[in-house]
Coordinates of C-alpha atoms in Angstrom, one line a residue:
M1 CA 7.6 20.2 16.6
F2 CA 5.9 18.2 19.5
H3 CA 7.4 18.1 22.8
T4 CA 5.2 15.6 24.6
Y5 CA 3.9 12.0 23.9
D6 CA 0.4 13.1 24.5
E7 CA 0.6 16.1 21.9
S8 CA 2.1 13.5 19.4
L9 CA -0.7 10.9 20.2
D10 CA -3.4 13.5 19.6
W11 CA -1.8 14.5 16.3
I12 CA -1.7 10.9 15.2
H13 CA -5.5 10.2 16.2
S14 CA -6.8 13.7 14.5
R15 CA -5.9 11.8 11.2
L16 CA -8.7 9.6 12.0
R17 CA -11.0 12.3 10.3
F18 CA -9.5 11.4 6.9
G19 CA -10.8 8.0 7.2
I20 CA -9.6 4.8 5.1
K21 CA -8.3 5.8 1.7
P22 CA -6.8 2.7 0.0
G23 CA -3.8 3.1 -2.2
L24 CA -0.4 3.1 -2.1
N25 CA 0.7 6.5 -3.7
R26 CA 0.8 8.4 -0.6
M27 CA 3.0 5.9 1.2
K28 CA 5.4 5.7 -1.6
W29 CA 5.7 9.5 -1.5
M30 CA 6.6 9.7 1.9
L31 CA 8.9 6.6 1.8
E32 CA 10.8 8.6 -1.1
K33 CA 11.3 11.6 1.0
L34 CA 12.5 9.4 3.8
D35 CA 15.1 7.9 1.4
H36 CA 13.3 4.5 1.1
P37 CA 13.6 3.0 4.4
Q38 CA 11.8 0.1 3.5
K39 CA 14.7 -1.2 1.5
K40 CA 16.7 -1.5 4.7
I41 CA 14.3 -3.9 6.3
K42 CA 14.3 -7.5 6.2
A43 CA 10.6 -8.3 6.6
V44 CA 7.9 -11.0 6.8
H45 CA 4.5 -9.8 5.7
V46 CA 1.5 -11.4 7.2
G47 CA -2.1 -11.0 5.8
G48 CA -5.3 -12.7 6.0
T49 CA -8.8 -12.3 7.3
N50 CA -8.1 -13.6 11.0
G51 CA -5.2 -14.8 12.8
K52 CA -2.6 -12.3 11.4
G53 CA -1.8 -10.9 15.0
S54 CA -1.4 -14.3 16.4
T55 CA 0.8 -15.5 13.4
V56 CA 2.9 -12.3 14.1
A57 CA 3.3 -13.4 17.9
Y58 CA 4.3 -16.8 17.1
C59 CA 7.0 -15.8 14.5
R60 CA 8.1 -12.9 17.0
S61 CA 8.3 -15.5 20.0
I62 CA 10.4 -18.1 18.2
L63 CA 12.8 -15.7 16.6
V64 CA 13.3 -14.0 19.8
E65 CA 13.9 -17.5 21.5
A66 CA 16.4 -18.0 18.6
G67 CA 18.5 -14.8 19.7
Y68 CA 17.2 -12.5 17.4
E69 CA 16.2 -8.9 17.5
V70 CA 12.7 -8.7 16.1
G71 CA 10.6 -5.7 15.2
T72 CA 6.7 -6.0 14.7
F73 CA 4.0 -3.9 13.5
T74 CA 0.5 -4.8 14.4
S75 CA -3.0 -3.2 14.7
P76 CA -5.2 -2.6 16.4
Y77 CA -3.6 -2.2 20.0
I78 CA -5.3 -3.7 22.9
E79 CA -3.4 -2.2 26.0
Q80 CA -1.6 0.9 24.6
F81 CA -1.0 2.5 21.5
N82 CA 2.8 2.2 21.5
E83 CA 2.4 -1.7 21.1
R84 CA 1.7 -1.3 17.5
I85 CA 5.5 -0.8 16.8
S86 CA 7.4 -3.1 19.2
L87 CA 10.9 -4.4 19.7
N88 CA 11.1 -8.1 20.9
G89 CA 7.5 -7.8 22.2
R90 CA 7.8 -4.7 24.1
P91 CA 6.2 -1.5 22.8
I92 CA 8.7 1.3 21.8
S93 CA 8.9 4.4 24.3
D94 CA 6.7 7.4 24.4
D95 CA 9.9 9.4 23.6
E96 CA 10.5 7.3 20.5
I97 CA 6.8 8.0 19.3
T98 CA 7.4 11.6 19.7
S99 CA 10.5 11.6 17.8
L100 CA 8.9 9.6 15.0
V101 CA 6.0 11.9 14.8
N102 CA 8.3 14.9 14.7
T103 CA 10.1 13.1 11.5
I104 CA 6.8 12.2 9.8
K105 CA 4.6 15.3 10.6
P106 CA 6.5 17.7 8.2
L107 CA 6.2 15.3 5.5
A108 CA 2.4 14.8 6.1
D109 CA 2.0 18.7 6.0
E110 CA 3.8 18.8 2.8
L111 CA 1.8 15.8 1.2
E112 CA -1.4 17.6 2.1
E113 CA -0.5 20.3 -0.3
T114 CA -0.1 17.9 -3.2
E115 CA -2.8 16.3 -5.5
L116 CA -2.4 12.9 -3.5
G117 CA -3.9 14.7 -0.4
S118 CA -3.8 14.1 3.4
P119 CA -2.3 10.8 4.7
T120 CA -4.4 8.7 7.0
E121 CA -3.9 7.7 10.6
F122 CA -2.8 4.2 9.5
E123 CA -0.5 5.7 6.7
I124 CA 1.2 7.9 9.3
I125 CA 1.6 4.9 11.7
T126 CA 3.1 2.7 9.1
A127 CA 5.5 5.2 7.9
M128 CA 6.6 5.6 11.5
A129 CA 7.2 1.9 11.7
I130 CA 9.1 1.5 8.4
Y131 CA 11.2 4.5 9.5
Y132 CA 11.7 3.1 13.1
F133 CA 12.9 -0.2 11.8
G134 CA 14.7 1.0 8.7
V135 CA 16.7 4.0 10.2
M136 CA 16.1 4.8 14.0
N137 CA 16.6 1.3 15.3
P138 CA 17.4 -1.4 12.7
V139 CA 16.8 -5.0 13.7
D140 CA 17.4 -8.7 12.6
I141 CA 14.1 -9.1 11.3
T142 CA 10.6 -7.6 11.1
V143 CA 7.1 -8.9 11.1
F144 CA 4.5 -6.4 9.4
E145 CA 0.9 -7.2 9.9
V146 CA -1.5 -6.0 7.0
G147 CA -4.0 -3.3 8.2
L148 CA -7.0 -4.0 5.6
G149 CA -6.9 -6.2 2.7
G150 CA -3.7 -6.3 1.2
R151 CA -3.3 -5.0 -2.4
Y152 CA -3.7 -1.4 -1.5
D153 CA -3.0 -1.7 2.2
S154 CA -0.3 0.9 3.5
T155 CA 1.9 -1.7 4.5
N156 CA 2.2 -3.2 1.0
V157 CA 5.1 -1.1 0.3
I158 CA 7.6 -3.1 2.1
E159 CA 9.7 -5.7 0.1
P160 CA 9.5 -8.8 2.0
I161 CA 11.7 -11.8 2.2
L162 CA 8.5 -14.0 2.6
T163 CA 4.8 -13.8 2.9
V164 CA 1.9 -15.3 4.9
I165 CA -1.8 -15.4 4.1
T166 CA -3.6 -16.9 7.0
N167 CA -7.0 -17.4 5.7
V168 CA -9.7 -15.6 3.8
G169 CA -13.3 -14.9 5.1
M170 CA -16.1 -12.5 4.6
D171 CA -14.7 -9.2 6.4
H172 CA -14.7 -5.5 5.4
T173 CA -17.0 -6.5 2.5
Q174 CA -17.8 -2.8 1.9
I175 CA -14.2 -2.2 0.9
L176 CA -12.7 -5.5 -0.2
G177 CA -15.8 -7.0 -2.0
N178 CA -18.8 -9.1 -1.6
S179 CA -17.4 -12.5 -2.5
L180 CA -14.5 -14.7 -1.2
E181 CA -12.8 -14.5 -4.6
E182 CA -12.9 -10.7 -4.6
I183 CA -11.6 -10.6 -1.0
A184 CA -8.9 -13.3 -1.7
Y185 CA -7.9 -11.0 -4.8
E186 CA -7.3 -8.1 -2.4
K187 CA -5.2 -10.4 0.0
A188 CA -3.2 -12.0 -2.5
G189 CA -2.2 -8.5 -3.4
I190 CA 0.8 -8.8 -1.0
I191 CA 2.2 -11.6 -3.0
K192 CA 5.6 -10.4 -4.4
Q193 CA 7.8 -11.6 -7.4
S194 CA 9.8 -14.7 -6.6
T195 CA 9.0 -14.3 -2.9
P196 CA 7.6 -17.7 -1.4
I197 CA 3.9 -17.5 0.0
F198 CA 2.6 -19.7 3.0
T199 CA -1.1 -20.0 3.6
A200 CA -3.7 -21.8 5.8
V201 CA -6.6 -20.9 3.4
K202 CA -9.0 -24.0 2.9
D203 CA -11.7 -22.6 0.7
D204 CA -11.0 -23.6 -2.8
R205 CA -12.4 -20.5 -4.4
A206 CA -10.0 -18.4 -2.4
F207 CA -7.3 -20.7 -2.8
K208 CA -7.5 -20.7 -6.6
V209 CA -7.4 -16.8 -6.6
I210 CA -4.0 -16.8 -4.4
Q211 CA -2.5 -19.8 -6.5
K212 CA -3.3 -17.8 -9.7
E213 CA -1.4 -14.7 -8.4
A214 CA 1.4 -16.8 -7.0
K215 CA 1.9 -18.3 -10.6
E216 CA 1.9 -15.0 -12.1
K217 CA 4.6 -13.8 -9.6
E218 CA 6.6 -16.8 -9.9
A219 CA 6.2 -17.2 -6.0
Q220 CA 6.5 -20.7 -4.5
L221 CA 3.3 -21.5 -2.9
L222 CA 3.0 -23.7 0.4
Q223 CA -0.3 -24.7 1.8
L224 CA -1.4 -26.1 5.1
G225 CA -2.9 -29.6 4.7
H226 CA -0.8 -30.1 1.4
D227 CA 3.0 -28.9 1.9
F228 CA 2.8 -29.1 5.7
V229 CA 0.4 -30.5 8.0
V230 CA -0.6 -30.7 11.7
K231 CA -1.5 -34.1 13.5
D232 CA -1.8 -35.6 17.0
I233 CA -4.0 -32.6 17.9
L234 CA -4.9 -32.5 21.8
S235 CA -6.9 -29.8 23.3
T236 CA -7.1 -29.0 27.1
E237 CA -9.0 -26.2 28.8
Y238 CA -6.0 -24.0 28.7
S239 CA -3.6 -25.2 25.8
E240 CA -3.4 -26.9 22.6
S241 CA -0.7 -29.6 21.5
F242 CA 0.2 -30.8 18.1
A243 CA 2.8 -32.3 15.9
Y244 CA 3.9 -30.6 12.8
K245 CA 5.1 -32.5 9.6
S246 CA 6.5 -31.6 6.1
V247 CA 8.5 -33.3 3.6
T248 CA 11.8 -32.4 5.3
E249 CA 10.7 -31.8 9.1
T250 CA 8.7 -33.6 11.7
I251 CA 8.6 -31.7 15.0
E252 CA 6.5 -33.6 18.0
N253 CA 4.9 -32.3 21.1
L254 CA 4.4 -28.7 20.2
E255 CA 2.2 -26.7 22.6
I256 CA 0.8 -23.4 22.5
R257 CA -1.2 -21.2 25.2
L258 CA -3.5 -19.5 22.7
L259 CA -6.8 -21.6 22.4
G260 CA -8.7 -22.9 19.6
H261 CA -8.0 -25.1 16.5
H262 CA -7.3 -22.1 14.5
Q263 CA -4.3 -21.2 16.6
I264 CA -2.7 -24.5 15.7
E265 CA -3.2 -23.6 12.1
N266 CA -1.7 -20.2 12.6
A267 CA 1.3 -21.6 14.7
A268 CA 1.8 -24.1 12.0
G269 CA 1.9 -21.5 9.3
A270 CA 4.6 -19.6 11.5
V271 CA 6.8 -22.6 11.9
A272 CA 6.7 -23.5 8.3
A273 CA 7.6 -19.9 7.1
L274 CA 10.4 -19.6 9.7
L275 CA 11.7 -23.1 8.7
W276 CA 11.9 -22.0 5.1
L277 CA 14.0 -19.0 6.2
H278 CA 16.1 -21.5 8.0
G279 CA 16.5 -23.6 5.0
Q280 CA 17.8 -20.6 3.1
G281 CA 20.3 -19.8 5.8
T282 CA 18.5 -16.6 6.5
I283 CA 17.9 -17.5 10.2
R284 CA 19.2 -20.5 12.3
L285 CA 16.7 -22.4 14.3
N286 CA 16.3 -25.8 16.1
K287 CA 13.3 -27.9 17.4
E288 CA 13.8 -26.8 21.0
V289 CA 13.8 -23.3 20.1
I290 CA 10.6 -23.7 18.0
R291 CA 9.0 -25.4 21.0
A292 CA 10.0 -22.9 23.4
G293 CA 9.0 -20.0 21.3
L294 CA 5.6 -21.4 20.5
V295 CA 4.8 -22.1 24.2
K296 CA 5.8 -18.6 25.2
A297 CA 3.7 -16.8 22.5
N298 CA 1.2 -14.5 23.8
W299 CA -1.4 -12.4 21.9
P300 CA -3.7 -10.3 24.2
G301 CA -7.5 -10.5 23.6
R302 CA -7.7 -13.7 21.5
L303 CA -9.6 -16.5 23.5
E304 CA -7.5 -15.1 26.5
V305 CA -8.5 -16.5 29.8
L306 CA -8.3 -13.7 32.6
Q307 CA -9.6 -16.1 35.4
K308 CA -9.6 -19.7 35.5
E309 CA -12.0 -20.4 38.5
P310 CA -14.8 -19.7 37.4
T311 CA -13.5 -19.0 34.0
I312 CA -13.7 -15.5 32.5
M313 CA -12.4 -15.2 28.9
V314 CA -12.1 -12.3 26.4
D315 CA -11.8 -12.8 22.5
G316 CA -11.9 -10.4 19.7
A317 CA -14.2 -12.2 17.4
H318 CA -15.2 -9.2 15.2
N319 CA -16.2 -10.9 11.9
P320 CA -18.0 -14.2 11.2
E321 CA -15.0 -16.5 10.8
G322 CA -13.7 -15.3 14.1
L323 CA -17.1 -15.8 15.8
R324 CA -17.1 -19.4 14.2
A325 CA -13.7 -20.1 15.7
L326 CA -14.8 -19.0 19.2
T327 CA -17.9 -21.2 19.0
A328 CA -15.7 -24.1 17.9
A329 CA -13.2 -23.6 20.7
L330 CA -16.0 -23.2 23.3
E331 CA -17.6 -26.3 22.4
N332 CA -14.6 -28.4 22.2
R333 CA -13.3 -27.4 25.7
F334 CA -16.2 -26.3 27.9
F335 CA -18.7 -28.9 27.0
G336 CA -21.4 -29.4 29.9
K337 CA -20.5 -25.8 31.6
K338 CA -23.0 -23.0 31.2
L339 CA -21.8 -20.3 28.8
K340 CA -22.6 -16.7 29.2
V341 CA -21.8 -14.5 26.2
V342 CA -21.3 -10.7 26.2
F343 CA -21.1 -9.2 22.7
A344 CA -20.7 -5.9 21.2
A345 CA -19.9 -4.9 17.6
L346 CA -19.3 -2.3 15.0
K347 CA -22.2 -1.6 12.9
D348 CA -20.3 -1.7 9.7
K349 CA -19.3 -5.3 10.1
D350 CA -21.3 -8.1 8.6
L351 CA -23.7 -8.4 11.6
T352 CA -26.5 -10.6 9.5
E353 CA -24.1 -13.7 9.5
M354 CA -22.9 -12.9 12.9
C355 CA -26.4 -12.9 14.2
T356 CA -26.9 -16.4 12.9
I357 CA -23.8 -17.8 14.6
L358 CA -24.8 -16.1 17.9
N359 CA -28.2 -17.3 18.0
D360 CA -27.2 -20.9 17.2
M361 CA -24.7 -20.8 20.2
N362 CA -25.6 -22.9 23.2
A363 CA -25.3 -20.0 25.5
E364 CA -27.0 -17.3 27.5
L365 CA -26.5 -14.1 25.3
Y366 CA -26.1 -10.5 26.4
V367 CA -25.6 -7.7 23.9
T368 CA -24.0 -4.3 25.2
E369 CA -22.6 -1.4 23.3
F370 CA -19.6 1.0 24.0
D371 CA -18.5 4.6 23.2
F372 CA -17.0 4.4 19.5
P373 CA -18.2 6.2 16.4
R374 CA -19.0 3.0 14.4
A375 CA -20.4 0.9 17.3
A376 CA -23.9 -0.4 17.1
T377 CA -26.3 -0.1 19.9
A378 CA -27.5 -2.9 22.0
E379 CA -31.0 -2.5 20.9
E380 CA -29.9 -2.2 17.2
F381 CA -28.2 -5.5 17.4
K382 CA -31.0 -7.4 19.1
K383 CA -33.3 -6.3 16.7
M384 CA -31.1 -7.6 13.8
T385 CA -30.8 -11.0 15.5
G386 CA -34.6 -11.4 15.8
N387 CA -34.0 -13.3 19.0
Q388 CA -36.3 -12.1 21.8
T389 CA -34.2 -14.0 24.3
I390 CA -31.2 -11.9 24.2
I391 CA -30.7 -9.5 27.3
T392 CA -29.4 -6.0 26.4
H393 CA -27.8 -3.5 28.5
S394 CA -26.2 -0.2 27.4
D395 CA -23.7 0.0 30.1
W396 CA -21.0 -2.6 29.5
K397 CA -19.4 -2.0 32.7
I398 CA -22.2 -2.5 35.0
L399 CA -23.4 -5.7 32.9
I400 CA -20.0 -7.4 33.1
N401 CA -19.6 -6.5 36.7
N402 CA -23.0 -8.0 37.5
L403 CA -22.4 -11.2 35.7
K404 CA -18.9 -11.6 37.0
N405 CA -20.1 -11.1 40.7
T406 CA -22.8 -13.7 40.3
M407 CA -21.0 -16.5 38.6
Q408 CA -21.3 -20.1 39.7
Y409 CA -18.4 -22.5 39.7
N410 CA -19.5 -24.4 36.4
E411 CA -20.1 -21.2 34.4
V412 CA -18.0 -19.6 31.9
L413 CA -18.3 -15.7 31.0
V414 CA -17.0 -14.7 27.5
V415 CA -16.7 -11.4 26.4
T416 CA -16.3 -10.9 22.8
G417 CA -17.0 -8.9 19.5
S418 CA -15.0 -5.9 18.3
L419 CA -11.2 -5.5 19.2
Y420 CA -12.0 -2.0 20.2
F421 CA -14.6 -3.3 22.6
I422 CA -12.0 -5.8 23.9
S423 CA -9.3 -3.2 24.3
L424 CA -11.7 -1.4 26.9
V425 CA -12.9 -4.4 28.7
R426 CA -9.8 -6.2 28.9
P427 CA -7.8 -3.7 31.5
F428 CA -11.1 -3.3 33.1
L429 CA -11.8 -7.1 33.6
K430 CA -8.1 -7.5 34.7
D431 CA -8.4 -4.6 37.4
Q432 CA -11.6 -5.9 38.6
I433 CA -10.2 -9.5 39.1
A434 CA -6.9 -8.1 40.7
K435 CA -9.1 -6.3 43.2
L436 CA -11.2 -9.4 44.2
N437 CA -7.8 -11.4 44.6
I438 CA -6.6 -8.7 46.9
E439 CA -9.7 -8.7 49.0

């Protein structure tokens, strides 16, 4: 029995020693012991390589605007651990985390003695979220983000009312496979029998894999660019606007504050999915609710502007797909300004392709490192790029402070890379900017 939040969190994080163990049997075992809380949840399941968290944020914001109580499960966290399990966008309390741990820990101890072995950290947190929304605090609707892949991800024990696959790119290749087709197969594993699937996947090879799975599961498949489209796109430095159109619905003058064309696609996928639920009578929406929900949607650490003049941004571009989206967004809205990019990554990512993308950026490049078991050192990464013009610094705080304090009006500072890195940088930068404004 744990009595404090810190004790509970220490126990959860101690499960990291069990690493990543794809498979659903441990989850099914725990949920059976908990009397199948997943069956009591009305859930939307969101998978894909990038854009999962943003899509969750759009869905949540629209549903909250419509008056629904909405639970979300996301990963990783940017500001505090509790945000992984949130209610209407607010992280659950420390006491609720402690209560959940005291419910799950005896099961984890018992499971450890079986042939299935010890549950991982992510399995523990997933079980906590399912129990919370199924038993402790039932809500109108939940939105669950896939952790890794899909087919054997811990979240794939839920029974969703619809599924979203944002896109498919090369990430986690050591686990999911070395081709888009193999990765798409893992992502498509969240498609359920007769449950509609919405996707923004464009690559033909990946889409055909998803299409095949949907057909086998008799799941209605709706694709961005075919069944629903975006048009009249307009980008400003700090927002995007567009129109959404499908066979049954046209909504003009939609605006989002999350930047980049990829965010328009994520928003369109969320709108399409929720409009389908509206058409089924599961929820009630109108155009004004959708407009207001989209413009209020927030997702920290994704092309997030922390300071406007001069511009300082953070972005968790932790894989090639994300880095390409960042590059396109910067070129689109900061043309003519001097870009300074600070990057730090995990060494188990596809760094070769990321090196190429970074080298092609029209920017002054800085590489740093951070305290994390899988983090690449600055010198390791510079060597991989083969780019002698890259400036390295082992202390990211000193580097970022130096760059921030010497910025000119026409410069843009972008700190990017691993989301674990961004979770450290973001509060540090916000604190430094706040102190500067006070002075």
